[in-house]
GROMACS .gro file of C-alpha atoms in nm:
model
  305
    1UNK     CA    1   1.477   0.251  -3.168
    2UNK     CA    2   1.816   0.036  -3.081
    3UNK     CA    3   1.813   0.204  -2.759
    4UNK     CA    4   1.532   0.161  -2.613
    5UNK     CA    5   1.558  -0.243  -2.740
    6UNK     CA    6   1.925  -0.211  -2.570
    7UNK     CA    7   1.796  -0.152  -2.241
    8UNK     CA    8   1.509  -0.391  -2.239
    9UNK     CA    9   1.786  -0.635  -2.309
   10UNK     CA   10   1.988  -0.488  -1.994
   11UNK     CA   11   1.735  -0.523  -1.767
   12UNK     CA   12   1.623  -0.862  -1.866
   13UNK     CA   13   1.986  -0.971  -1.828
   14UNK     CA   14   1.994  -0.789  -1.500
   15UNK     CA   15   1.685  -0.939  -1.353
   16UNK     CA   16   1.852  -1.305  -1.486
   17UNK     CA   17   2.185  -1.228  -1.280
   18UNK     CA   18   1.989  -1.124  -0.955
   19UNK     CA   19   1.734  -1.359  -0.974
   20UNK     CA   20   1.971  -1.666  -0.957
   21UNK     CA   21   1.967  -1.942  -0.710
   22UNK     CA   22   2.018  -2.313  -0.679
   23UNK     CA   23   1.889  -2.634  -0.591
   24UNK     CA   24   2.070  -2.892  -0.372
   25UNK     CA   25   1.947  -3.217  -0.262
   26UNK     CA   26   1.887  -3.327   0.084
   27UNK     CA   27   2.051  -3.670   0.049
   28UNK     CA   28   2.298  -3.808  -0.223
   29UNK     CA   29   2.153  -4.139  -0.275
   30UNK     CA   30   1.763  -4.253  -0.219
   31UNK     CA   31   1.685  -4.055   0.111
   32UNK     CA   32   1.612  -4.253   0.446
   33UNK     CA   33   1.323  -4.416   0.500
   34UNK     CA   34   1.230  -4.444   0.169
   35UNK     CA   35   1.181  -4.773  -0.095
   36UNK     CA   36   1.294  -4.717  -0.420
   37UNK     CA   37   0.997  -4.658  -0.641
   38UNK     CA   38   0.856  -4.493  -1.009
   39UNK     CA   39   0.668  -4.257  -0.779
   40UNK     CA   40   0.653  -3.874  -0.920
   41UNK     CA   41   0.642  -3.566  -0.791
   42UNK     CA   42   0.381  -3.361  -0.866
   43UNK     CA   43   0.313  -2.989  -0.960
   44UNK     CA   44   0.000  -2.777  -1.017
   45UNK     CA   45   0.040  -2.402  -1.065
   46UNK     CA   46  -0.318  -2.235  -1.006
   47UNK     CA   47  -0.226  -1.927  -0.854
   48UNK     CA   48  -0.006  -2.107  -0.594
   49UNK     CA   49   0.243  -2.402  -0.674
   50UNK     CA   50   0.163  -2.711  -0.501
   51UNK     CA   51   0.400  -2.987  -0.510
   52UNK     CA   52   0.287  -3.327  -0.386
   53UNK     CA   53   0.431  -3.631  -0.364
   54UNK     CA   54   0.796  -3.561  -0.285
   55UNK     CA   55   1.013  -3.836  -0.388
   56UNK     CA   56   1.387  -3.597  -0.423
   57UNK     CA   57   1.362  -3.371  -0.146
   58UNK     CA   58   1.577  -3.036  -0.183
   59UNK     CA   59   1.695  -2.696  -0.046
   60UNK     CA   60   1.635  -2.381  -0.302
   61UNK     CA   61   1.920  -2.123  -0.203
   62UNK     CA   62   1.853  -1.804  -0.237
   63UNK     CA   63   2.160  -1.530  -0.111
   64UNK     CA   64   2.209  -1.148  -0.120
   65UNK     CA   65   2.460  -1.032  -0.268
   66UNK     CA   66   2.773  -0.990  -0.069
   67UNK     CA   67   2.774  -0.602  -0.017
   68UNK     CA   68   2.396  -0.635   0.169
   69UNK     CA   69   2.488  -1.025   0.359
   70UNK     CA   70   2.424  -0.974   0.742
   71UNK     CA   71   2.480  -1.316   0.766
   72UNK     CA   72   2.159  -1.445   0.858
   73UNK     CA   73   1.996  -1.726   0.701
   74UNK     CA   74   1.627  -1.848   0.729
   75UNK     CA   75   1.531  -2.191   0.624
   76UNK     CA   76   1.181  -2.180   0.531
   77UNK     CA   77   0.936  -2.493   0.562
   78UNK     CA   78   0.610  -2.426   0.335
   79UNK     CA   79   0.298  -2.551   0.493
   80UNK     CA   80   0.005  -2.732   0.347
   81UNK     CA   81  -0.088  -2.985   0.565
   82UNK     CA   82   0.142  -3.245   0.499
   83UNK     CA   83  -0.026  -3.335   0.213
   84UNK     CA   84   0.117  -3.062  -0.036
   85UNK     CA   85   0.369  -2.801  -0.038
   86UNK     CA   86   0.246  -2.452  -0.094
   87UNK     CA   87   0.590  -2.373  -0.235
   88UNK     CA   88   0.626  -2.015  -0.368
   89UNK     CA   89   0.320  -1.881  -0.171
   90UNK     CA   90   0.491  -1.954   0.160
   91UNK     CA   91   0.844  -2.073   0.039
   92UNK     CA   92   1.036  -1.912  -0.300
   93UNK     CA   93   0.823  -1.562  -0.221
   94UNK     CA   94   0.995  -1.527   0.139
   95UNK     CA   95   1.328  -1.634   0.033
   96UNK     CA   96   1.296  -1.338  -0.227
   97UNK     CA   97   1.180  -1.096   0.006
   98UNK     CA   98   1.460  -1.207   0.291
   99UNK     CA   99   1.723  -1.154   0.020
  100UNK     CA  100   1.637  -0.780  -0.046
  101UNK     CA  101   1.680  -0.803   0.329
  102UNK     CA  102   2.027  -0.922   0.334
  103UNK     CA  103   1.930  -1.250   0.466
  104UNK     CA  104   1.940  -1.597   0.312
  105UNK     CA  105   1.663  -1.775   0.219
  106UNK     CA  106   1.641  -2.156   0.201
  107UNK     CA  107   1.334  -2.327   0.103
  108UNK     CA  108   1.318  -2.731   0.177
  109UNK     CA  109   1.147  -2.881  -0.030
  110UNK     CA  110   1.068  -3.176   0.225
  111UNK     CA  111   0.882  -3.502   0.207
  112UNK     CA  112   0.540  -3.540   0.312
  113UNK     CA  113   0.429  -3.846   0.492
  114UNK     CA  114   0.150  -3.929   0.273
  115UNK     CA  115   0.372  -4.078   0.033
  116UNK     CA  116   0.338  -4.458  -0.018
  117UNK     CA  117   0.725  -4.489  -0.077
  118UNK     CA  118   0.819  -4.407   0.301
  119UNK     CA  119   0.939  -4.689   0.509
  120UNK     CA  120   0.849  -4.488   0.859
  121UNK     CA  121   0.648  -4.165   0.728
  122UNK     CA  122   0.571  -3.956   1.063
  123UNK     CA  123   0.975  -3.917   1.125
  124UNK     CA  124   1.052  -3.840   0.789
  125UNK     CA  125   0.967  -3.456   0.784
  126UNK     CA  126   1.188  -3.387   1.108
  127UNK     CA  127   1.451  -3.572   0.932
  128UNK     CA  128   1.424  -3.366   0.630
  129UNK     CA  129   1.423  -3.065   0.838
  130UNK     CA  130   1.735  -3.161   1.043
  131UNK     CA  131   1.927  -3.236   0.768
  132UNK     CA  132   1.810  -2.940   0.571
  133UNK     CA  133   1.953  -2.704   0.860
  134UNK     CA  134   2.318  -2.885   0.857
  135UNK     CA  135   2.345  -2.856   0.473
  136UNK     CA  136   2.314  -2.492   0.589
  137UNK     CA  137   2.579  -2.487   0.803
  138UNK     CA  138   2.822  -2.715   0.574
  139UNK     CA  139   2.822  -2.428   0.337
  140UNK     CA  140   2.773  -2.138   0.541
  141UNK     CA  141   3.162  -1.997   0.439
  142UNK     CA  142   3.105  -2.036   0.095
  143UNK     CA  143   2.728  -1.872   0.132
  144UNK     CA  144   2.871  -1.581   0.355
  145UNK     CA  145   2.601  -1.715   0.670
  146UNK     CA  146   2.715  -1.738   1.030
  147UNK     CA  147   2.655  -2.067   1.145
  148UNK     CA  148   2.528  -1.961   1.435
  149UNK     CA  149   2.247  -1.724   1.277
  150UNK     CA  150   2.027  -1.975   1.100
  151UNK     CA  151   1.673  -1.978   1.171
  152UNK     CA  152   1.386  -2.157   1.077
  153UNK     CA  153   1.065  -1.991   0.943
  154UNK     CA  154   0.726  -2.180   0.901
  155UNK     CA  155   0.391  -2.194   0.780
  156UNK     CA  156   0.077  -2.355   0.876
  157UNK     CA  157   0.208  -2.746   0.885
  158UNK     CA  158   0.519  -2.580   0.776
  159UNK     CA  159   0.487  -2.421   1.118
  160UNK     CA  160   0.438  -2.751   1.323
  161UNK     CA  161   0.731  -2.894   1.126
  162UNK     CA  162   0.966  -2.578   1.221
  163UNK     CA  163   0.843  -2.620   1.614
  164UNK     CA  164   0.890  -3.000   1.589
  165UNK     CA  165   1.275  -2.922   1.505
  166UNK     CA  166   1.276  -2.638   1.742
  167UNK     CA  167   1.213  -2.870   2.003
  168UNK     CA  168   1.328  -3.192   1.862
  169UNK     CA  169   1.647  -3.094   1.714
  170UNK     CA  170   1.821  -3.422   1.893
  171UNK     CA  171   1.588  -3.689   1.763
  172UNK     CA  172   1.706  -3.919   1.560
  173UNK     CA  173   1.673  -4.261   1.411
  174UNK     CA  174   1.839  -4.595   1.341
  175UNK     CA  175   1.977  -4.468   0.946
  176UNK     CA  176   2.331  -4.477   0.789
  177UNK     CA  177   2.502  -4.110   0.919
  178UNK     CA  178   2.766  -3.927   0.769
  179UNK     CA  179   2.994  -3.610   0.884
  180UNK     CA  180   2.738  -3.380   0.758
  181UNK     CA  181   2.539  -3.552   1.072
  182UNK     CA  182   2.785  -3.419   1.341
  183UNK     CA  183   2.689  -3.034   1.239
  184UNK     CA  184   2.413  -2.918   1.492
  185UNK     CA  185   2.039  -2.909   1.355
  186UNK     CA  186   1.960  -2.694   1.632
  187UNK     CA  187   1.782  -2.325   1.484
  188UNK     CA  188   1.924  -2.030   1.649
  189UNK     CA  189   1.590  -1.903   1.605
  190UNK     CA  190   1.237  -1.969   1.534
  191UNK     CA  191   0.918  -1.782   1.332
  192UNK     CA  192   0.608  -1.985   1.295
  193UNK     CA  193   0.312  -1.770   1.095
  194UNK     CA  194  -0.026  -1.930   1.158
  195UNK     CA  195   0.168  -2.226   1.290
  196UNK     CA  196   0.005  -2.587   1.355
  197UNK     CA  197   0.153  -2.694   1.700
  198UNK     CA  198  -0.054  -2.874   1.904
  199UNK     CA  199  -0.202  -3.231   1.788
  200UNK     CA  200  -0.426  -3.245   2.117
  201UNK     CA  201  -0.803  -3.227   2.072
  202UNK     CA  202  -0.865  -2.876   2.193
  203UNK     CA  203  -0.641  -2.677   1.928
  204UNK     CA  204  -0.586  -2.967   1.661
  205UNK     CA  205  -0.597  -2.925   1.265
  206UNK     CA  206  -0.711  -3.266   1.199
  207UNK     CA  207  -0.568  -3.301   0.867
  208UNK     CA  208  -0.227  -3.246   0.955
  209UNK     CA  209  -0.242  -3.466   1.259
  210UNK     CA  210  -0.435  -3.702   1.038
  211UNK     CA  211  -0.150  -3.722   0.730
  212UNK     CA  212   0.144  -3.686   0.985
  213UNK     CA  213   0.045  -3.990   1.256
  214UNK     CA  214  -0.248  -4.122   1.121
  215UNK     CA  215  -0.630  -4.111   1.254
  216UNK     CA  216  -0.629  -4.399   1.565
  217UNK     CA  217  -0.303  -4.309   1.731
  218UNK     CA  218  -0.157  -4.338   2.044
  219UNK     CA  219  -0.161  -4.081   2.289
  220UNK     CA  220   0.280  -4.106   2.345
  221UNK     CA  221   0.229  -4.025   1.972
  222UNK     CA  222   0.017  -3.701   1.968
  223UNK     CA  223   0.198  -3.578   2.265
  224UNK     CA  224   0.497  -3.585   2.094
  225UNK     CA  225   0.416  -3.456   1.803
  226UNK     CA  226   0.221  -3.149   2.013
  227UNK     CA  227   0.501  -2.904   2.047
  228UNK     CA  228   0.351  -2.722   2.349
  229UNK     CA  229   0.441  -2.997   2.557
  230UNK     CA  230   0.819  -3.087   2.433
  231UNK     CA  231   0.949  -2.714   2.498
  232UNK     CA  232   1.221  -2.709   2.766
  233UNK     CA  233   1.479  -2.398   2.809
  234UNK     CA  234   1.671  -2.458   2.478
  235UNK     CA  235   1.407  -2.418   2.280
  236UNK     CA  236   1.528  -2.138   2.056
  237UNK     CA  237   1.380  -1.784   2.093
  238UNK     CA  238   1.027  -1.767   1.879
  239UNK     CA  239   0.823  -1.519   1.669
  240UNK     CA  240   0.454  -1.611   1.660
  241UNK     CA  241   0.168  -1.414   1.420
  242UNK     CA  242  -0.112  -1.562   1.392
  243UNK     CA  243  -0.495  -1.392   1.317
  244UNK     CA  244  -0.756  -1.431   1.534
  245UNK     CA  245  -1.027  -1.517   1.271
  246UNK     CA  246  -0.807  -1.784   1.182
  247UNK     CA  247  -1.055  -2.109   1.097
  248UNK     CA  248  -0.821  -2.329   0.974
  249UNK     CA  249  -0.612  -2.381   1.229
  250UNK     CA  250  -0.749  -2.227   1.555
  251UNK     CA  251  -0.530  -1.941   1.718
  252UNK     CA  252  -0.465  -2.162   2.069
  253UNK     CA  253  -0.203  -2.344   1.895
  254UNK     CA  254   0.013  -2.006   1.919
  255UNK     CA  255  -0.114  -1.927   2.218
  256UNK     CA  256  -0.031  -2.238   2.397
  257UNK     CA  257   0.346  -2.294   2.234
  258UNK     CA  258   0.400  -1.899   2.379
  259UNK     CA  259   0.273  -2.011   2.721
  260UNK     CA  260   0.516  -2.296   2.703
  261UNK     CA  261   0.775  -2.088   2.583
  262UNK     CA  262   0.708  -1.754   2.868
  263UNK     CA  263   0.671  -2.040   3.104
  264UNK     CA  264   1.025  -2.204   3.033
  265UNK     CA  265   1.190  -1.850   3.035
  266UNK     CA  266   1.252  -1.837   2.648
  267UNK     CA  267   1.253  -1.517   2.493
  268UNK     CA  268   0.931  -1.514   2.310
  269UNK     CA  269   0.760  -1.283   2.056
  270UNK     CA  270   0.308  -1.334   1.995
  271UNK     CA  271   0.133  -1.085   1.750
  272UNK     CA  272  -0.234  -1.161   1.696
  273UNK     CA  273  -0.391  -0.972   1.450
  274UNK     CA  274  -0.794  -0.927   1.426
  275UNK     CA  275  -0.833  -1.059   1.056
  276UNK     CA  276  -0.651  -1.238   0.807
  277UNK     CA  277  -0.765  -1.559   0.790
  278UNK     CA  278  -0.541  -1.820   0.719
  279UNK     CA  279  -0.284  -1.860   0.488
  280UNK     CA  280  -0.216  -1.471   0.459
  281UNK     CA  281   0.130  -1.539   0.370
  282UNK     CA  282   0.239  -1.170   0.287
  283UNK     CA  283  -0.088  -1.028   0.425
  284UNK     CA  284  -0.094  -0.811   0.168
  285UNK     CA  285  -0.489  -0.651   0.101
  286UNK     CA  286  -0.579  -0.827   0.444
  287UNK     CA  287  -0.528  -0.493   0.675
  288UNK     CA  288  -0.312  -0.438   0.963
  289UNK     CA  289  -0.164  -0.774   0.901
  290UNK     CA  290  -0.005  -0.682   0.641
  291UNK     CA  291   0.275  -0.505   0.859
  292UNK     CA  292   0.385  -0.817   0.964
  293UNK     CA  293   0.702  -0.865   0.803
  294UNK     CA  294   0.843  -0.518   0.973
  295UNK     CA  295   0.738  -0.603   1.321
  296UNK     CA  296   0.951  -0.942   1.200
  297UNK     CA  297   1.278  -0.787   1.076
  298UNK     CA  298   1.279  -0.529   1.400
  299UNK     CA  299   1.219  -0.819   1.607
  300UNK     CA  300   1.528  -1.088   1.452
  301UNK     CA  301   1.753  -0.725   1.424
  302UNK     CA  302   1.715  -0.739   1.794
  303UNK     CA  303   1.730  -1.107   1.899
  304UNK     CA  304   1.985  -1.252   1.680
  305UNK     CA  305   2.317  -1.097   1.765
   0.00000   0.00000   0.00000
């Protein structure tokens, strides 16, 4: 009987070793834009975490072990509308799977911009985002990543956020900087799944647009927050998959962000698939879909060299 009990023990100690990672925060002291408050996060597990209410944001760091590293890392943006964070679902899951990969996996937990502590809320996800991708590159020695192979992967809003950086990467606002600040937030390249991108009337997901900017906006404001329109020639190269019975958020906003990408001569990648819905995630039980992820790895095994 000790045997048997010996081994359980091994591979529960085994599973603790190799399913290790850590949590850094964004910013050292109360983040920019943001009042100090009593304000609390909040979690609900029903399937599929959702955090709300965002008041520390963080980067979960997940690596592969040294002998598998190819020196990738993907920083991975959950989506949920800006109003939650669907964070294993479309965050912790991916980071998992990228590791068995032999790519990093970094999930931000970002703020959202419903959150009645933030000074200035629409340009506090970018900001999260930007400084997300420098933390990256700070450590990228120490986490075995090539600073010049970090990508960004999103989701749904997650998505939009992701293509706001892609295209955005420069912004900035008036905020106290440090050196991490002089490391590029620039992704070397770019996967948006069922992606939010355009905040125009024709492809919009009204509650994003409606938490991120607010309902009675200007139009300066929804075109720059539509991420069709902002691409220019240094946009970073993109991977789009999106389904095309998609009725959350309608499948033109891929469509258009590809046009704007072929049209700008950036290398570009679009997979529409017939079903899935939205919010497939893994795809997994939702047909050919579920082959996503290979078409993905082939595709950033050929781009990023």
């Amino acid at each position: 009987m000790k045997k048997p009990i010996l081994t359980l023990l091994i591979g529960l100690f085994t599973t603790m070793v190799f399913a290790q990672n850590h949590v850094i925060p964004l910013w050292e002291r109360t983040p920019p834009l943001q009042n100090p408050s009593d304000l609390q996060e909040e979690a609900t597990q029903q399937g599929i975490l959702r955090i709300a209410n965002v008041q520390n944001p963080t980067i979960e760091v997940y690596l592969p072990t040294k002998q598998i590293a190819t020196g990738e890392a993907v920083v991975i943006f959950p989506g949920g509308g800006y109003g939650i964070l669907a964070y294993d679902w479309e965050g912790t899951d991916f980071a998992k799977w990228l590791n068995a990969q032999g790519i990093a996996g970094i999930v931000v937990k970002y703020r959202l911009p419903i959150s009645k502590s933030l000074t200035d809320p629409k340009e506090v996800p970018l900001m999260d985002a930007q400084r997300a991708i420098r933390l990256v590159r700070q450590h990228a020695e120490a986490w075995i990543i090539n600073p010049a192979k970090v990508g960004v992967m999103g989701f749904s809003a997650g998505g939009h956020l992701a293509s706001t950086l892609s295209t955005q990467y420069n912004h900035e606002v008036n905020r106290p900087k440090d050196t991490i600040d002089a490391l590029s937030a620039r992704p070397d390249f770019s996967v948006l799944v069922y992606p939010v991108i355009s905040f125009r009337d024709a492809a919009v997901h009204s509650g994003s647009r409606k938490n991120l900017i607010g309902e009675n906006t200007s139009q300066e404001l929804i075109d720059r927050f539509s991420g069709e329109l902002n691409v220019n020639a240094e946009t970073p190269p993109t991977f789009l998959v999106h389904a095309q019975d998609d009725k959350g958020v309608p499948i033109e906003n891929s469509l258009l962000y590809y046009q704007a990408l072929h049209k700008h001569g950036v290398k570009a990648s679009l997979h529409i698939y017939p079903t899935g819905g939205h919010g497939f995630a893994f795809g997994l039980g939702k047909g050919a879909v579920e082959g996503w992820r290979e078409v993905l790895l082939a595709w950033i095994k050929e781009t990023v060299k």
